[in-house]
DNA sequence: ATATTTTGTCTTCTTGGAGAGCATATTACG
DNA sequence: CGTAATATGCTCTCCAAGAAGACAAAATAT
């Protein structure tokens, strides 16, 4: 399941991209437009900012804005920051690899074999989508 | 993330398929061979039996066995029983559809658009893999 | 009958998601 | 300068689900 964090984060990014200028947008405006809990959204925007997707401006007239162009924001990086690993199991993860403690040989593991294919196909989708592609 | 339930269930199915005959295999044997908690495995095998994948035989010489041929067991059905919906979000699920309560129009939703592609690519993988394909 | 094995139920423990609340820092603007 | 507006940081709680462990009951081969 996709976490609400990722869902809301994607919606917020899409909204910011659709506003198309670099003037800061307040959290309250995003939350209202997307029907999201404002407090929850704050923490999400914060992690997006920490990871270089958003900039923020404090004080009156402040808010959040996109740092890069929508066409330069790949879904692979957004998903990794918001949702975590793209792989469904650590032993097939590119960026978060971890060995299964119950599995003696990954190459003979049926779960590994299947999930490797799933990861590759998901990766293919995320690599072919930028933030710009999500705006209809 | 893939739940351990699904992971263990897949491993157990693979093991039963590799034994290649229809003689019952005891839970303890499967658990030992795959390094799985036996008690947890019991409940997993139970749901696999209830959903028509396995048969069981009680008493001495009893155990679990595959009902269908490995080549006739599709990963789509296994995943749906063990892991639940294949889609990452209910509004793009084929078998477990549910509307998002915050989303006024699915067709304009960026999350929907992206997750639809992810679901299709995952489905493609699961449809192309039977239990037989997982035995190397 | 008895030992073996599945079946069923109840309980517990831990983890993570989701969000509320409040205090603090920064900035625009009159 | 001062005040209102806004973002930031932190803690805390609530709830659900995953992951088991304990133990009694039912079925069956021998």
Coordinates of C-alpha atoms (C1' of nucleotides) in Angstrom, one line a residue:
Chain A
X1 CA 0.0 0.0 0.0
X2 CA 1.0 3.5 -0.8
X3 CA 1.3 5.6 2.4
X4 CA -0.7 8.7 2.8
X5 CA 2.5 10.5 3.2
X6 CA 3.5 9.7 -0.3
X7 CA 0.1 10.3 -1.7
X8 CA -0.2 13.7 -0.1
X9 CA 3.4 14.6 -1.0
X10 CA 2.8 13.8 -4.7
X11 CA -0.4 15.8 -4.7
X12 CA 1.4 18.8 -3.1
X13 CA 4.2 18.6 -5.6
X14 CA 1.7 18.4 -8.5
X15 CA -0.1 21.4 -7.2
X16 CA 3.1 23.5 -6.8
X17 CA 4.0 22.5 -10.3
X18 CA 0.7 23.5 -11.7
X19 CA 1.0 27.0 -10.2
X20 CA 3.9 27.4 -12.5
X21 CA 5.7 30.3 -10.9
X22 CA 8.2 30.4 -8.2
X23 CA 6.2 32.5 -5.8
X24 CA 5.8 30.8 -2.4
X25 CA 2.5 29.0 -1.8
X26 CA 1.3 28.7 1.8
X27 CA 0.7 25.3 3.4
X28 CA -2.9 26.2 4.2
X29 CA -3.6 26.9 0.5
X30 CA -2.2 23.5 -0.6
X31 CA -4.0 21.7 2.2
X32 CA -7.3 23.3 1.4
X33 CA -7.0 22.7 -2.3
X34 CA -6.1 19.0 -1.9
X35 CA -8.3 18.2 1.1
X36 CA -5.3 17.3 3.3
X37 CA -4.7 17.7 7.0
X38 CA -2.6 20.8 7.2
X39 CA -0.5 19.6 10.1
X40 CA 0.4 16.3 8.4
X41 CA 1.2 18.1 5.2
X42 CA 3.6 20.4 7.1
X43 CA 5.8 17.5 8.1
X44 CA 5.7 16.1 4.5
X45 CA 6.7 19.4 3.0
X46 CA 9.5 19.6 5.5
X47 CA 11.1 16.4 4.3
X48 CA 10.6 17.4 0.7
X49 CA 12.5 20.6 1.5
X50 CA 15.3 18.7 3.4
X51 CA 15.8 16.5 0.4
X52 CA 16.2 19.3 -2.1
X53 CA 12.8 19.3 -3.8
X54 CA 11.3 22.4 -2.3
X55 CA 12.5 25.8 -1.0
X56 CA 10.7 27.7 1.7
X57 CA 10.4 31.3 2.7
X58 CA 9.4 32.3 6.2
X59 CA 7.3 35.2 7.4
X60 CA 4.5 37.0 5.7
X61 CA 4.1 36.1 2.1
X62 CA 6.1 33.0 2.7
X63 CA 5.5 29.4 1.8
X64 CA 6.9 26.6 -0.3
X65 CA 8.0 26.6 -3.9
X66 CA 9.6 24.2 -6.3
X67 CA 13.4 24.4 -6.7
X68 CA 13.7 22.5 -9.9
X69 CA 11.7 22.4 -13.1
X70 CA 8.9 19.9 -13.1
X71 CA 10.4 18.1 -16.0
X72 CA 13.6 17.6 -14.1
X73 CA 12.0 15.9 -11.1
X74 CA 12.0 12.2 -11.6
X75 CA 9.5 9.9 -9.8
X76 CA 12.3 7.5 -8.8
X77 CA 13.8 10.1 -6.5
X78 CA 10.4 11.4 -5.2
X79 CA 9.3 7.8 -4.4
X80 CA 12.6 7.0 -2.6
X81 CA 12.3 10.0 -0.4
X82 CA 8.6 9.7 0.5
X83 CA 7.9 6.0 0.3
X84 CA 11.3 4.5 0.8
X85 CA 12.7 1.7 -1.1
X86 CA 11.1 0.9 -4.5
X87 CA 11.8 -2.8 -4.1
X88 CA 9.3 -4.8 -2.1
X89 CA 12.0 -6.7 -0.3
X90 CA 15.4 -5.5 0.9
X91 CA 17.4 -8.2 -0.8
X92 CA 16.5 -6.9 -4.3
X93 CA 16.8 -3.2 -3.4
X94 CA 19.4 -1.1 -5.2
X95 CA 19.7 1.7 -2.7
X96 CA 18.7 0.0 0.5
X97 CA 20.1 -3.5 0.0
X98 CA 20.0 -5.9 3.0
X99 CA 20.4 -9.6 3.2
X100 CA 17.6 -11.8 4.3
X101 CA 18.6 -13.6 7.5
X102 CA 16.6 -16.7 6.7
X103 CA 17.8 -17.1 3.1
X104 CA 21.1 -19.0 2.6
X105 CA 21.3 -18.4 -1.2
X106 CA 19.6 -15.4 -2.9
X107 CA 20.2 -16.8 -6.3
X108 CA 18.1 -19.8 -5.6
X109 CA 15.4 -18.0 -3.7
X110 CA 12.0 -17.9 -5.5
X111 CA 10.9 -14.8 -3.7
X112 CA 14.0 -13.0 -4.8
X113 CA 13.5 -14.1 -8.4
X114 CA 10.0 -12.8 -8.5
X115 CA 10.5 -9.6 -6.7
X116 CA 13.5 -8.7 -8.9
X117 CA 11.2 -8.6 -11.8
X118 CA 8.6 -6.6 -9.9
X119 CA 11.2 -4.1 -8.9
X120 CA 12.5 -3.7 -12.5
X121 CA 9.1 -3.1 -13.9
X122 CA 8.3 -0.5 -11.2
X123 CA 11.6 1.2 -11.7
X124 CA 10.9 1.4 -15.4
X125 CA 7.6 3.3 -14.7
X126 CA 9.2 5.7 -12.2
X127 CA 12.1 6.4 -14.6
X128 CA 9.7 7.3 -17.4
X129 CA 7.7 9.8 -15.3
X130 CA 8.7 13.3 -14.3
X131 CA 6.5 15.6 -12.3
X132 CA 5.6 17.3 -15.5
X133 CA 4.1 14.1 -16.9
X134 CA 1.7 14.0 -14.0
X135 CA 0.0 17.3 -14.7
X136 CA -2.8 16.7 -17.1
Chain B
X1 CA 7.0 -3.8 1.7
X2 CA 6.3 -7.4 1.2
X3 CA 4.8 -8.9 4.4
X4 CA 6.5 -11.9 5.9
X5 CA 3.3 -13.7 5.5
X6 CA 3.6 -13.5 1.7
X7 CA 7.3 -14.2 1.8
X8 CA 6.9 -17.3 3.9
X9 CA 3.9 -18.4 1.9
X10 CA 5.7 -18.2 -1.4
X11 CA 8.7 -20.1 0.0
X12 CA 6.4 -22.8 1.3
X13 CA 4.6 -23.1 -2.0
X14 CA 7.9 -23.3 -3.8
X15 CA 9.1 -26.0 -1.5
X16 CA 6.0 -28.1 -1.9
X17 CA 6.3 -27.7 -5.7
X18 CA 9.9 -28.8 -5.6
X19 CA 9.0 -32.0 -3.8
X20 CA 7.0 -32.8 -6.9
X21 CA 4.8 -35.6 -5.6
X22 CA 1.5 -35.3 -3.9
X23 CA 2.5 -36.9 -0.6
X24 CA 1.8 -34.7 2.3
X25 CA 4.7 -32.7 3.8
X26 CA 4.6 -31.8 7.5
X27 CA 4.6 -28.2 8.6
X28 CA 7.7 -28.9 10.7
X29 CA 9.7 -30.0 7.7
X30 CA 8.8 -27.0 5.7
X31 CA 9.5 -24.6 8.6
X32 CA 12.9 -26.2 9.2
X33 CA 13.9 -26.2 5.6
X34 CA 13.0 -22.6 5.0
X35 CA 14.0 -21.2 8.5
X36 CA 10.5 -20.1 9.3
X37 CA 8.7 -19.8 12.6
X38 CA 6.6 -22.9 12.6
X39 CA 3.6 -21.4 14.4
X40 CA 3.4 -18.5 12.0
X41 CA 3.7 -20.8 9.1
X42 CA 0.7 -22.8 10.3
X43 CA -1.6 -19.9 9.9
X44 CA -0.3 -19.1 6.5
X45 CA -0.7 -22.7 5.2
X46 CA -4.2 -22.6 6.7
X47 CA -5.2 -19.6 4.6
X48 CA -3.6 -21.2 1.5
X49 CA -5.7 -24.2 2.1
X50 CA -8.9 -22.2 2.6
X51 CA -8.3 -20.5 -0.7
X52 CA -7.9 -23.7 -2.7
X53 CA -4.1 -23.8 -3.1
X54 CA -3.4 -26.6 -0.7
X55 CA -4.9 -29.8 0.6
X56 CA -4.2 -31.2 4.0
X57 CA -4.3 -34.5 5.7
X58 CA -4.5 -35.0 9.5
X59 CA -2.9 -37.5 11.7
X60 CA 0.3 -39.6 11.3
X61 CA 1.8 -39.3 7.9
X62 CA -0.3 -36.2 7.3
X63 CA 0.7 -32.7 6.2
X64 CA 0.1 -30.3 3.3
X65 CA 0.3 -30.9 -0.4
X66 CA -0.4 -28.9 -3.6
X67 CA -3.8 -29.4 -5.1
X68 CA -3.0 -28.0 -8.6
X69 CA 0.0 -28.4 -10.8
X70 CA 2.7 -25.7 -10.3
X71 CA 2.3 -24.5 -13.9
X72 CA -1.3 -23.8 -13.2
X73 CA -0.7 -21.6 -10.2
X74 CA -0.5 -18.0 -11.2
X75 CA 1.3 -15.4 -9.1
X76 CA -1.6 -13.0 -9.5
X77 CA -3.9 -15.2 -7.5
X78 CA -1.2 -16.1 -4.9
X79 CA -0.4 -12.5 -4.3
X80 CA -4.0 -11.5 -4.0
X81 CA -4.6 -14.1 -1.3
X82 CA -1.4 -13.6 0.7
X83 CA -0.6 -9.9 0.2
X84 CA -3.9 -8.4 -0.8
X85 CA -4.5 -6.0 -3.6
X86 CA -1.8 -5.7 -6.2
X87 CA -2.5 -2.0 -6.7
X88 CA -0.7 0.4 -4.4
X89 CA -3.8 2.5 -3.9
X90 CA -7.5 1.4 -3.8
X91 CA -8.6 3.7 -6.6
X92 CA -6.7 1.8 -9.2
X93 CA -7.4 -1.7 -7.9
X94 CA -9.2 -4.1 -10.2
X95 CA -10.5 -6.5 -7.5
X96 CA -10.6 -4.2 -4.4
X97 CA -11.7 -0.9 -5.9
X98 CA -12.5 2.0 -3.6
X99 CA -12.9 5.7 -4.2
X100 CA -10.5 8.1 -2.5
X101 CA -12.5 10.4 -0.2
X102 CA -10.3 13.4 -0.7
X103 CA -10.2 13.2 -4.5
X104 CA -12.9 14.9 -6.5
X105 CA -11.9 13.6 -9.9
X106 CA -9.8 10.5 -10.4
X107 CA -9.1 11.2 -14.0
X108 CA -7.3 14.4 -13.1
X109 CA -5.5 12.9 -10.1
X110 CA -1.7 12.7 -10.6
X111 CA -1.4 9.9 -8.0
X112 CA -4.0 7.9 -9.8
X113 CA -2.3 8.4 -13.1
X114 CA 1.1 7.2 -11.8
X115 CA -0.2 4.3 -9.8
X116 CA -2.2 3.0 -12.7
X117 CA 1.0 2.5 -14.6
X118 CA 2.7 0.8 -11.7
X119 CA -0.2 -1.6 -11.2
X120 CA -0.2 -2.5 -14.9
X121 CA 3.5 -3.3 -14.9
X122 CA 3.2 -5.3 -11.7
X123 CA 0.3 -7.2 -13.1
X124 CA 2.2 -8.0 -16.2
X125 CA 4.9 -9.6 -14.1
X126 CA 2.6 -11.7 -11.9
X127 CA 0.6 -12.9 -15.0
X128 CA 3.8 -14.1 -16.6
X129 CA 4.9 -16.1 -13.6
X130 CA 3.5 -19.4 -12.4
X131 CA 4.8 -21.4 -9.4
X132 CA 6.7 -23.6 -11.8
X133 CA 8.7 -20.5 -13.1
X134 CA 9.9 -19.8 -9.6
X135 CA 11.7 -23.2 -9.2
X136 CA 15.2 -22.9 -10.5
Chain C
dA1 C1' -5.7 -46.9 22.6
dT2 C1' -1.9 -44.0 21.5
dA3 C1' 1.1 -41.2 19.2
dT4 C1' 1.2 -37.9 15.5
dT5 C1' -0.3 -34.1 13.1
dT6 C1' -3.5 -30.4 11.8
dT7 C1' -7.0 -27.0 13.5
dG8 C1' -8.6 -23.2 16.2
dT9 C1' -8.6 -19.5 19.6
dC10 C1' -6.6 -16.3 22.6
dT11 C1' -3.0 -13.3 24.0
dT12 C1' 1.0 -10.5 23.6
dC13 C1' 4.6 -7.6 21.7
dT14 C1' 6.4 -4.5 18.6
dT15 C1' 6.4 -1.2 14.8
dG16 C1' 4.9 2.4 11.9
dG17 C1' 1.4 5.5 10.1
dA18 C1' -1.3 9.4 11.0
dG19 C1' -2.1 13.3 13.2
dA20 C1' -2.7 16.8 17.4
dG21 C1' -0.6 20.4 20.2
dC22 C1' 2.4 23.8 21.4
dA23 C1' 6.4 26.6 21.7
dT24 C1' 10.0 28.9 18.7
dA25 C1' 12.2 31.4 14.9
dT26 C1' 12.0 34.3 11.0
dT27 C1' 10.2 37.8 8.0
dA28 C1' 7.2 41.5 5.8
dC29 C1' 5.1 45.5 6.5
dG30 C1' 2.9 49.6 8.6
Chain D
dC1 C1' 10.2 49.5 16.2
dG2 C1' 6.6 46.3 16.9
dT3 C1' 3.2 43.3 15.4
dA4 C1' 1.1 40.0 12.7
dA5 C1' 1.8 36.3 9.6
dT6 C1' 4.2 32.3 8.6
dA7 C1' 7.4 28.4 8.8
dT8 C1' 10.1 25.2 12.0
dG9 C1' 10.9 21.8 15.6
dC10 C1' 9.6 18.8 19.0
dT11 C1' 6.9 15.6 21.7
dC12 C1' 3.1 12.9 22.4
dT13 C1' -0.9 10.0 21.6
dC14 C1' -3.9 7.0 19.2
dC15 C1' -4.7 3.2 16.3
dA16 C1' -4.0 -0.8 13.2
dA17 C1' -1.4 -4.4 11.5
dG18 C1' 2.4 -7.5 11.5
dA19 C1' 4.6 -11.2 13.8
dA20 C1' 4.6 -14.3 16.6
dG21 C1' 3.8 -17.6 21.3
dA22 C1' 0.9 -20.7 24.2
dC23 C1' -2.2 -24.2 24.6
dA24 C1' -6.2 -27.0 23.9
dA25 C1' -9.1 -29.7 20.5
dA26 C1' -10.0 -32.7 16.6
dA27 C1' -8.7 -36.2 13.3
dT28 C1' -6.2 -40.2 11.7
dA29 C1' -2.7 -44.0 10.9
dT30 C1' -1.0 -47.9 13.2

